mmCIF file of C-alpha atoms and ligand atoms in Angstrom:
data_model
loop_
_atom_site.group_PDB
_atom_site.id
_atom_site.type_symbol
_atom_site.label_atom_id
_atom_site.label_comp_id
_atom_site.label_asym_id
_atom_site.label_seq_id
_atom_site.Cartn_x
_atom_site.Cartn_y
_atom_site.Cartn_z
ATOM 1 C CA MET A 42 0.000 0.000 0.000
ATOM 2 C CA SER A 43 1.411 3.412 -0.889
ATOM 3 C CA ALA A 44 1.500 6.031 1.859
ATOM 4 C CA THR A 45 -1.537 8.301 2.076
ATOM 5 C CA ASP A 46 -0.326 11.871 2.007
ATOM 6 C CA PHE A 47 -2.073 13.415 5.006
ATOM 7 C CA LEU A 48 -3.415 12.068 8.281
ATOM 8 C CA VAL A 49 -5.566 14.864 9.737
ATOM 9 C CA THR A 50 -6.479 14.510 13.417
ATOM 10 C CA THR A 51 -9.139 17.263 13.394
ATOM 11 C CA ALA A 52 -10.695 18.912 10.329
ATOM 12 C CA LEU A 53 -9.102 22.300 9.609
ATOM 13 C CA PRO A 54 -11.197 25.426 9.002
ATOM 14 C CA ASP A 55 -11.509 26.652 5.435
ATOM 15 C CA PRO A 56 -9.339 26.748 3.321
ATOM 16 C CA GLY A 57 -7.215 24.090 5.070
ATOM 17 C CA MET A 58 -9.060 20.918 4.040
ATOM 18 C CA ARG A 59 -9.634 22.208 0.511
ATOM 19 C CA LEU A 60 -5.911 22.849 0.014
ATOM 20 C CA LEU A 61 -4.952 19.441 1.396
ATOM 21 C CA GLU A 62 -7.561 17.595 -0.686
ATOM 22 C CA ALA A 63 -6.392 19.375 -3.840
ATOM 23 C CA ALA A 64 -2.797 18.331 -3.113
ATOM 24 C CA GLY A 65 -3.148 14.681 -2.104
ATOM 25 C CA THR A 66 -5.069 11.989 -0.293
ATOM 26 C CA VAL A 67 -6.513 12.982 3.061
ATOM 27 C CA THR A 68 -7.474 10.628 5.891
ATOM 28 C CA LEU A 69 -9.514 12.358 8.571
ATOM 29 C CA ALA A 70 -9.295 10.405 11.842
ATOM 30 C CA GLU A 71 -10.799 12.502 14.617
ATOM 31 C CA LYS A 72 -10.753 11.587 18.322
ATOM 32 C CA MET A 73 -7.891 9.084 18.083
ATOM 33 C CA SER A 74 -6.495 7.879 21.399
ATOM 34 C CA ALA A 75 -2.779 8.368 22.079
ATOM 35 C CA ALA A 76 -2.181 4.686 21.275
ATOM 36 C CA GLU A 77 -4.131 4.950 17.999
ATOM 37 C CA LEU A 78 -2.117 8.027 16.988
ATOM 38 C CA ALA A 79 1.142 6.215 17.767
ATOM 39 C CA ARG A 80 0.019 3.165 15.751
ATOM 40 C CA ALA A 81 -1.043 5.347 12.810
ATOM 41 C CA CYS A 82 2.315 7.163 12.830
ATOM 42 C CA ALA A 83 4.219 3.860 12.921
ATOM 43 C CA SER A 84 2.087 2.218 10.218
ATOM 44 C CA GLY A 85 3.924 3.681 7.242
ATOM 45 C CA ASN A 86 0.520 4.567 5.799
ATOM 46 C CA TYR A 87 0.904 8.346 6.130
ATOM 47 C CA GLN A 88 3.524 10.882 5.054
ATOM 48 C CA VAL A 89 2.453 13.878 7.099
ATOM 49 C CA VAL A 90 0.331 14.276 10.229
ATOM 50 C CA VAL A 91 -1.736 17.457 10.441
ATOM 51 C CA ALA A 92 -1.974 17.816 14.196
ATOM 52 C CA GLN A 93 -3.522 19.797 17.042
ATOM 53 C CA LEU A 94 -2.027 20.898 20.362
ATOM 54 C CA ARG A 95 -3.815 18.047 22.143
ATOM 55 C CA ASP A 96 -1.974 15.429 20.013
ATOM 56 C CA VAL A 97 1.128 14.471 21.958
ATOM 57 C CA PHE A 98 4.201 13.378 19.968
ATOM 58 C CA ASP A 99 6.650 12.102 22.579
ATOM 59 C CA ALA A 100 10.046 10.486 22.077
ATOM 60 C CA PRO A 101 8.803 6.847 21.911
ATOM 61 C CA LEU A 102 6.111 7.751 19.357
ATOM 62 C CA LEU A 103 8.604 9.700 17.242
ATOM 63 C CA ALA A 104 11.209 6.905 17.390
ATOM 64 C CA SER A 105 8.772 4.432 15.864
ATOM 65 C CA ALA A 106 7.049 6.901 13.494
ATOM 66 C CA LYS A 107 7.390 6.383 9.751
ATOM 67 C CA ILE A 108 6.331 9.897 8.726
ATOM 68 C CA ARG A 109 8.127 12.782 6.999
ATOM 69 C CA GLY A 110 6.647 15.557 9.008
ATOM 70 C CA ILE A 111 4.113 17.031 11.404
ATOM 71 C CA SER A 112 2.198 20.196 10.568
ATOM 72 C CA ASN A 113 0.923 21.600 13.863
ATOM 73 C CA PHE A 114 -2.196 23.799 13.686
ATOM 74 C CA ALA A 115 -0.764 26.284 16.213
ATOM 75 C CA VAL A 116 2.136 28.620 16.740
ATOM 76 C CA GLY A 117 3.127 26.701 19.893
ATOM 77 C CA TYR A 118 4.569 23.185 19.624
ATOM 78 C CA ASN A 119 5.049 22.063 23.216
ATOM 79 C CA ASN A 120 2.989 18.957 22.325
ATOM 80 C CA ILE A 121 5.919 17.727 20.204
ATOM 81 C CA ASP A 122 9.325 16.610 21.486
ATOM 82 C CA ILE A 123 11.274 18.642 18.913
ATOM 83 C CA GLU A 124 14.631 17.125 19.812
ATOM 84 C CA ALA A 125 13.251 13.625 19.239
ATOM 85 C CA ALA A 126 11.545 14.729 16.004
ATOM 86 C CA THR A 127 14.861 16.106 14.705
ATOM 87 C CA ALA A 128 16.744 12.972 15.748
ATOM 88 C CA ASN A 129 14.250 10.939 13.702
ATOM 89 C CA SER A 130 14.381 13.301 10.661
ATOM 90 C CA ILE A 131 10.790 14.408 11.212
ATOM 91 C CA VAL A 132 10.308 18.040 10.214
ATOM 92 C CA VAL A 133 7.746 20.074 12.169
ATOM 93 C CA GLY A 134 5.865 23.116 10.867
ATOM 94 C CA ASN A 135 3.839 25.710 12.824
ATOM 95 C CA THR A 136 1.759 28.841 12.098
ATOM 96 C CA PRO A 137 3.649 31.890 13.443
ATOM 97 C CA GLY A 138 2.794 35.558 12.999
ATOM 98 C CA VAL A 139 -0.880 35.452 12.095
ATOM 99 C CA LEU A 140 -2.295 35.128 15.608
ATOM 100 C CA THR A 141 -0.188 37.778 17.361
ATOM 101 C CA ASP A 142 -2.756 40.588 17.448
ATOM 102 C CA ALA A 143 -5.719 38.330 18.207
ATOM 103 C CA THR A 144 -3.918 36.837 21.215
ATOM 104 C CA ALA A 145 -2.781 40.263 22.461
ATOM 105 C CA ASP A 146 -6.425 41.377 22.209
ATOM 106 C CA ILE A 147 -7.404 38.511 24.513
ATOM 107 C CA ALA A 148 -4.661 39.446 27.023
ATOM 108 C CA VAL A 149 -6.026 43.010 27.168
ATOM 109 C CA LEU A 150 -9.624 41.778 27.223
ATOM 110 C CA LEU A 151 -8.770 39.627 30.271
ATOM 111 C CA MET A 152 -7.046 42.536 32.046
ATOM 112 C CA LEU A 153 -10.077 44.764 31.541
ATOM 113 C CA ALA A 154 -12.578 42.014 32.278
ATOM 114 C CA VAL A 155 -10.976 41.117 35.624
ATOM 115 C CA ALA A 156 -10.247 44.712 36.646
ATOM 116 C CA ARG A 157 -13.760 45.895 35.774
ATOM 117 C CA ARG A 158 -15.544 42.727 36.964
ATOM 118 C CA CYS A 159 -17.125 42.227 33.565
ATOM 119 C CA VAL A 160 -18.317 38.634 34.034
ATOM 120 C CA GLU A 161 -19.822 39.329 37.469
ATOM 121 C CA ALA A 162 -21.534 42.414 36.056
ATOM 122 C CA ASP A 163 -22.956 40.519 33.088
ATOM 123 C CA ALA A 164 -24.307 37.800 35.391
ATOM 124 C CA TYR A 165 -25.827 40.496 37.632
ATOM 125 C CA VAL A 166 -27.795 42.006 34.747
ATOM 126 C CA ARG A 167 -28.911 38.633 33.362
ATOM 127 C CA ALA A 168 -30.109 37.578 36.825
ATOM 128 C CA GLY A 169 -32.504 40.555 36.804
ATOM 129 C CA ARG A 170 -30.717 42.217 39.740
ATOM 130 C CA PHE A 171 -29.985 45.552 38.014
ATOM 131 C CA GLN A 172 -32.213 48.195 39.651
ATOM 132 C CA GLY A 173 -30.561 51.297 38.147
ATOM 133 C CA TRP A 174 -27.345 53.284 38.563
ATOM 134 C CA GLU A 175 -25.745 53.010 41.997
ATOM 135 C CA PRO A 176 -22.750 54.979 43.302
ATOM 136 C CA GLU A 177 -20.999 51.857 44.519
ATOM 137 C CA LEU A 178 -22.261 49.145 42.254
ATOM 138 C CA LEU A 179 -19.588 46.651 41.144
ATOM 139 C CA LEU A 180 -16.616 48.952 41.647
ATOM 140 C CA GLY A 181 -13.443 47.711 40.029
ATOM 141 C CA HIS A 182 -10.008 49.081 39.230
ATOM 142 C CA ASP A 183 -8.467 51.188 36.474
ATOM 143 C CA VAL A 184 -5.928 49.920 34.006
ATOM 144 C CA SER A 185 -4.802 53.413 32.934
ATOM 145 C CA GLY A 186 -1.908 54.692 35.022
ATOM 146 C CA ARG A 187 -1.095 51.225 36.337
ATOM 147 C CA THR A 188 1.850 48.989 35.552
ATOM 148 C CA LEU A 189 1.681 46.036 33.177
ATOM 149 C CA GLY A 190 4.553 43.590 33.614
ATOM 150 C CA LEU A 191 5.245 41.347 30.631
ATOM 151 C CA ALA A 192 6.936 38.019 31.269
ATOM 152 C CA GLY A 193 8.692 37.622 27.910
ATOM 153 C CA PHE A 194 9.076 40.176 25.125
ATOM 154 C CA GLY A 195 8.317 38.297 21.923
ATOM 155 C CA ARG A 196 5.704 39.044 19.277
ATOM 156 C CA ILE A 197 2.600 38.657 21.455
ATOM 157 C CA ALA A 198 4.125 40.502 24.427
ATOM 158 C CA ARG A 199 5.007 43.411 22.147
ATOM 159 C CA ALA A 200 1.523 43.554 20.654
ATOM 160 C CA THR A 201 0.151 43.565 24.217
ATOM 161 C CA ALA A 202 2.589 46.372 25.142
ATOM 162 C CA ARG A 203 1.390 48.428 22.180
ATOM 163 C CA ARG A 204 -2.203 48.137 23.372
ATOM 164 C CA ALA A 205 -1.327 48.831 27.018
ATOM 165 C CA LEU A 206 0.620 51.989 26.114
ATOM 166 C CA ALA A 207 -2.451 53.216 24.212
ATOM 167 C CA PHE A 208 -4.443 52.704 27.444
ATOM 168 C CA GLY A 209 -1.981 54.957 29.309
ATOM 169 C CA MET A 210 -0.371 52.103 31.222
ATOM 170 C CA THR A 211 3.252 51.950 32.329
ATOM 171 C CA VAL A 212 4.811 48.899 30.666
ATOM 172 C CA ALA A 213 7.731 46.865 31.982
ATOM 173 C CA PHE A 214 9.130 43.556 30.761
ATOM 174 C CA CYS A 215 11.569 40.800 31.564
ATOM 175 C CA PRO A 216 12.697 39.177 28.290
ATOM 176 C CA ARG A 217 13.575 35.678 29.498
ATOM 177 C CA PRO A 218 12.205 34.942 32.947
ATOM 178 C CA PRO A 219 13.233 33.589 35.399
ATOM 179 C CA GLY A 220 16.634 34.684 33.999
ATOM 180 C CA ASP A 221 17.457 37.761 31.996
ATOM 181 C CA ARG A 222 19.375 38.848 28.899
ATOM 182 C CA PRO A 223 20.452 42.221 27.537
ATOM 183 C CA VAL A 224 18.016 44.015 25.211
ATOM 184 C CA ASP A 225 19.400 47.009 23.291
ATOM 185 C CA ASP A 226 17.498 49.921 21.739
ATOM 186 C CA GLU A 227 17.688 48.357 18.283
ATOM 187 C CA GLU A 228 15.847 45.265 19.538
ATOM 188 C CA LEU A 229 13.387 47.450 21.461
ATOM 189 C CA GLY A 230 12.593 49.338 18.241
ATOM 190 C CA GLU A 231 9.351 51.307 18.631
ATOM 191 C CA PHE A 232 9.435 50.589 22.392
ATOM 192 C CA ALA A 233 12.846 52.232 23.060
ATOM 193 C CA GLY A 234 12.399 54.716 25.897
ATOM 194 C CA ARG A 235 8.753 53.655 26.364
ATOM 195 C CA VAL A 236 9.057 50.420 28.328
ATOM 196 C CA ARG A 237 11.238 49.430 31.300
ATOM 197 C CA HIS A 238 13.450 46.351 31.345
ATOM 198 C CA LEU A 239 13.290 44.785 34.833
ATOM 199 C CA SER A 240 14.697 41.656 36.427
ATOM 200 C CA TRP A 241 12.129 38.905 37.019
ATOM 201 C CA PRO A 242 11.904 39.538 40.803
ATOM 202 C CA ASP A 243 11.465 43.306 40.227
ATOM 203 C CA LEU A 244 8.849 42.733 37.515
ATOM 204 C CA VAL A 245 6.879 40.428 39.809
ATOM 205 C CA ALA A 246 7.038 42.920 42.694
ATOM 206 C CA GLU A 247 6.148 46.048 40.665
ATOM 207 C CA SER A 248 3.376 44.801 38.355
ATOM 208 C CA ASP A 249 -0.287 45.663 38.868
ATOM 209 C CA PHE A 250 -0.986 43.247 36.008
ATOM 210 C CA LEU A 251 1.499 40.438 35.328
ATOM 211 C CA SER A 252 0.936 38.917 31.886
ATOM 212 C CA VAL A 253 2.683 35.721 30.808
ATOM 213 C CA HIS A 254 4.115 35.542 27.254
ATOM 214 C CA VAL A 255 6.806 32.864 27.283
ATOM 215 C CA PRO A 256 6.872 29.461 25.586
ATOM 216 C CA LEU A 257 6.379 26.391 27.758
ATOM 217 C CA THR A 258 9.804 24.804 28.329
ATOM 218 C CA PRO A 259 11.355 22.943 31.267
ATOM 219 C CA GLU A 260 12.681 26.357 32.453
ATOM 220 C CA THR A 261 9.274 28.068 32.360
ATOM 221 C CA ARG A 262 7.140 25.232 33.808
ATOM 222 C CA HIS A 263 5.687 26.696 37.042
ATOM 223 C CA LEU A 264 7.479 29.992 36.418
ATOM 224 C CA VAL A 265 4.627 31.509 38.422
ATOM 225 C CA ASP A 266 4.648 29.368 41.551
ATOM 226 C CA GLU A 267 3.666 29.902 45.158
ATOM 227 C CA SER A 268 6.722 32.044 45.950
ATOM 228 C CA VAL A 269 6.203 34.266 42.893
ATOM 229 C CA LEU A 270 2.529 34.698 43.797
ATOM 230 C CA ARG A 271 3.573 35.682 47.330
ATOM 231 C CA SER A 272 5.952 38.306 45.884
ATOM 232 C CA MET A 273 3.192 39.962 43.847
ATOM 233 C CA LYS A 274 1.182 42.933 45.133
ATOM 234 C CA PRO A 275 -2.010 41.887 46.953
ATOM 235 C CA SER A 276 -3.847 44.125 44.447
ATOM 236 C CA ALA A 277 -2.188 42.454 41.421
ATOM 237 C CA ILE A 278 -3.954 40.550 38.640
ATOM 238 C CA LEU A 279 -2.311 37.631 36.795
ATOM 239 C CA ILE A 280 -3.033 37.110 33.094
ATOM 240 C CA ASN A 281 -2.099 33.922 31.200
ATOM 241 C CA THR A 282 -2.710 33.585 27.464
ATOM 242 C CA ALA A 283 0.435 31.500 26.856
ATOM 243 C CA ARG A 284 0.434 27.955 28.265
ATOM 244 C CA GLY A 285 -1.268 26.666 31.399
ATOM 245 C CA PRO A 286 1.666 24.788 32.986
ATOM 246 C CA ILE A 287 3.667 28.043 33.200
ATOM 247 C CA VAL A 288 1.473 28.796 36.246
ATOM 248 C CA ASP A 289 1.125 26.437 39.214
ATOM 249 C CA GLU A 290 -2.681 26.396 39.071
ATOM 250 C CA THR A 291 -3.187 24.820 42.490
ATOM 251 C CA ALA A 292 -1.002 27.526 44.061
ATOM 252 C CA LEU A 293 -2.935 30.131 42.059
ATOM 253 C CA VAL A 294 -6.292 28.933 43.417
ATOM 254 C CA ALA A 295 -4.913 29.196 46.975
ATOM 255 C CA ALA A 296 -3.489 32.686 46.286
ATOM 256 C CA LEU A 297 -6.798 33.914 44.832
ATOM 257 C CA ARG A 298 -8.741 32.418 47.703
ATOM 258 C CA ASP A 299 -6.666 33.903 50.522
ATOM 259 C CA GLY A 300 -6.117 37.339 48.936
ATOM 260 C CA THR A 301 -2.403 36.886 48.168
ATOM 261 C CA ILE A 302 -3.298 38.406 44.774
ATOM 262 C CA ALA A 303 -6.520 40.109 43.684
ATOM 263 C CA GLY A 304 -7.530 38.287 40.512
ATOM 264 C CA ALA A 305 -6.633 36.275 37.440
ATOM 265 C CA GLY A 306 -7.636 36.148 33.799
ATOM 266 C CA LEU A 307 -6.837 32.826 32.155
ATOM 267 C CA ASP A 308 -7.194 31.508 28.615
ATOM 268 C CA VAL A 309 -5.070 28.400 29.240
ATOM 269 C CA TYR A 310 -4.921 25.776 32.013
ATOM 270 C CA GLU A 311 -2.373 23.455 33.483
ATOM 271 C CA ASP A 312 -4.206 20.262 32.515
ATOM 272 C CA GLU A 313 -6.553 21.366 29.729
ATOM 273 C CA PRO A 314 -9.465 20.986 29.520
ATOM 274 C CA ARG A 315 -9.596 20.226 33.263
ATOM 275 C CA LEU A 316 -9.452 23.083 35.786
ATOM 276 C CA ALA A 317 -7.720 22.945 39.168
ATOM 277 C CA PRO A 318 -10.263 22.238 41.942
ATOM 278 C CA GLY A 319 -11.858 25.464 43.153
ATOM 279 C CA LEU A 320 -10.818 27.657 40.213
ATOM 280 C CA ALA A 321 -14.267 27.816 38.612
ATOM 281 C CA GLU A 322 -15.876 28.866 41.911
ATOM 282 C CA LEU A 323 -13.695 31.966 42.369
ATOM 283 C CA PRO A 324 -15.498 35.235 41.509
ATOM 284 C CA ASN A 325 -12.212 37.120 41.016
ATOM 285 C CA THR A 326 -11.323 35.159 37.873
ATOM 286 C CA VAL A 327 -12.291 35.362 34.227
ATOM 287 C CA LEU A 328 -11.857 31.999 32.510
ATOM 288 C CA LEU A 329 -11.783 31.530 28.735
ATOM 289 C CA PRO A 330 -11.552 28.227 26.804
ATOM 290 C CA HIS A 331 -8.185 28.742 24.990
ATOM 291 C CA VAL A 332 -9.548 31.182 22.400
ATOM 292 C CA GLY A 333 -6.520 33.479 21.942
ATOM 293 C CA SER A 334 -6.444 32.944 18.177
ATOM 294 C CA ALA A 335 -10.161 32.301 17.737
ATOM 295 C CA THR A 336 -11.231 34.794 15.084
ATOM 296 C CA VAL A 337 -12.558 33.741 11.672
ATOM 297 C CA PRO A 338 -9.741 35.377 9.632
ATOM 298 C CA VAL A 339 -6.966 34.246 11.981
ATOM 299 C CA ARG A 340 -8.071 30.621 12.038
ATOM 300 C CA ALA A 341 -8.421 30.697 8.231
ATOM 301 C CA GLU A 342 -4.871 32.010 7.844
ATOM 302 C CA MET A 343 -3.582 29.454 10.354
ATOM 303 C CA ALA A 344 -5.329 26.728 8.330
ATOM 304 C CA ARG A 345 -3.743 27.990 5.117
ATOM 305 C CA ARG A 346 -0.251 27.999 6.654
ATOM 306 C CA CYS A 347 -0.796 24.617 8.238
ATOM 307 C CA ALA A 348 -1.879 23.143 4.872
ATOM 308 C CA GLU A 349 1.043 24.804 3.036
ATOM 309 C CA ASN A 350 3.465 23.310 5.558
ATOM 310 C CA ALA A 351 1.884 19.864 5.178
ATOM 311 C CA ILE A 352 1.957 19.981 1.377
ATOM 312 C CA ALA A 353 5.635 20.989 1.282
ATOM 313 C CA LEU A 354 6.465 18.211 3.756
ATOM 314 C CA ALA A 355 4.625 15.637 1.631
ATOM 315 C CA HIS A 356 6.753 16.739 -1.343
ATOM 316 C CA GLY A 357 9.895 16.248 0.717
ATOM 317 C CA GLU A 358 10.470 20.017 0.829
ATOM 318 C CA LEU A 359 11.202 22.361 3.703
ATOM 319 C CA PRO A 360 7.858 23.805 4.885
ATOM 320 C CA PRO A 361 7.411 27.591 4.676
ATOM 321 C CA TYR A 362 7.139 27.814 8.493
ATOM 322 C CA PRO A 363 9.575 25.233 9.865
ATOM 323 C CA VAL A 364 10.271 24.710 13.572
ATOM 324 C CA ASN A 365 13.283 22.379 13.139
ATOM 325 C CA PRO A 366 14.678 22.908 9.602
ATOM 326 C CA GLU A 367 17.825 21.050 10.711
ATOM 327 C CA ALA A 368 15.770 17.811 10.646
ATOM 328 C CA MET A 369 15.602 18.128 6.837
ATOM 329 C CA ALA A 370 19.335 17.681 6.380
ATOM 330 C CA ARG A 371 19.492 14.525 8.500
HETATM 331 C C1 GLV B 240 -2.380 28.329 20.460
HETATM 332 O O1 GLV B 240 -2.285 28.200 21.638
HETATM 333 C C2 GLV B 240 -1.256 28.278 19.567
HETATM 334 O O2 GLV B 240 -0.140 27.928 19.991
HETATM 335 O O3 GLV B 240 -1.453 28.586 18.380
#
């Protein structure tokens, strides 16, 4: 049997499936278990897997896989052991760039929603409790004039900084928490003289809003842990639109419960789609279901890039958005 070109684990939005179907043979196998995915990868029946963040490609799976590549429908790729993929000559593609603004919008939306108690207020109106304007009804906090601390200073952090500056916020950042690295004015570009570079401990201590924008790596797992939460201002709000395991969610629930920090806005969770016990009961949180990139045009562009990566991989070519181009030469 000759290898089918594409194994697709979840149908892509338009134009993704159309592009794949025009380029080769597509097998759509939704809701595969981890064992079924591993068996399919090892079968030799598929050239390229078009994958989602929930599909885990660990070292044992990759060692037995007989595939040319993985096209991940995401900018992040923490679901794939990249070192093991490279060692097994499996090239990985992702979808960078197109979801930067949409995700920064969600970071700002969460800041405003927590600070201004948007979800509580909406529930109040829907419950028929609104009796007219009140001087002290649902008082929240301003964002203008307050300090946003950005953990990381990549594309999404910068887009968030741009928005925060327009809101009249003071913006500070630490480029590679928990460590640091120099950032010169050339790298700062439009932000030179407009944002402050702080060490991780200083950023944690000074932020009114601490927003996480780092990739999930062994170094950033539980970057925000109990001791970091204790070092934050009691009035501070934590925002996470990056990856759930960067925050110790059990420690966060305790910190929100006992007033160590004031609130949290989360789009990602440590063990998605499960939430840490108690999180959903806390009124000082706004919880979204991982929708940072969820706009119609962004998902369409992600689907296009994901399909283009997959098609190039099936042809034995370097994909336009490669994560580990070095795997090609092996
Ligand atoms: C979403 O989380 C992505 O990495 O694209």
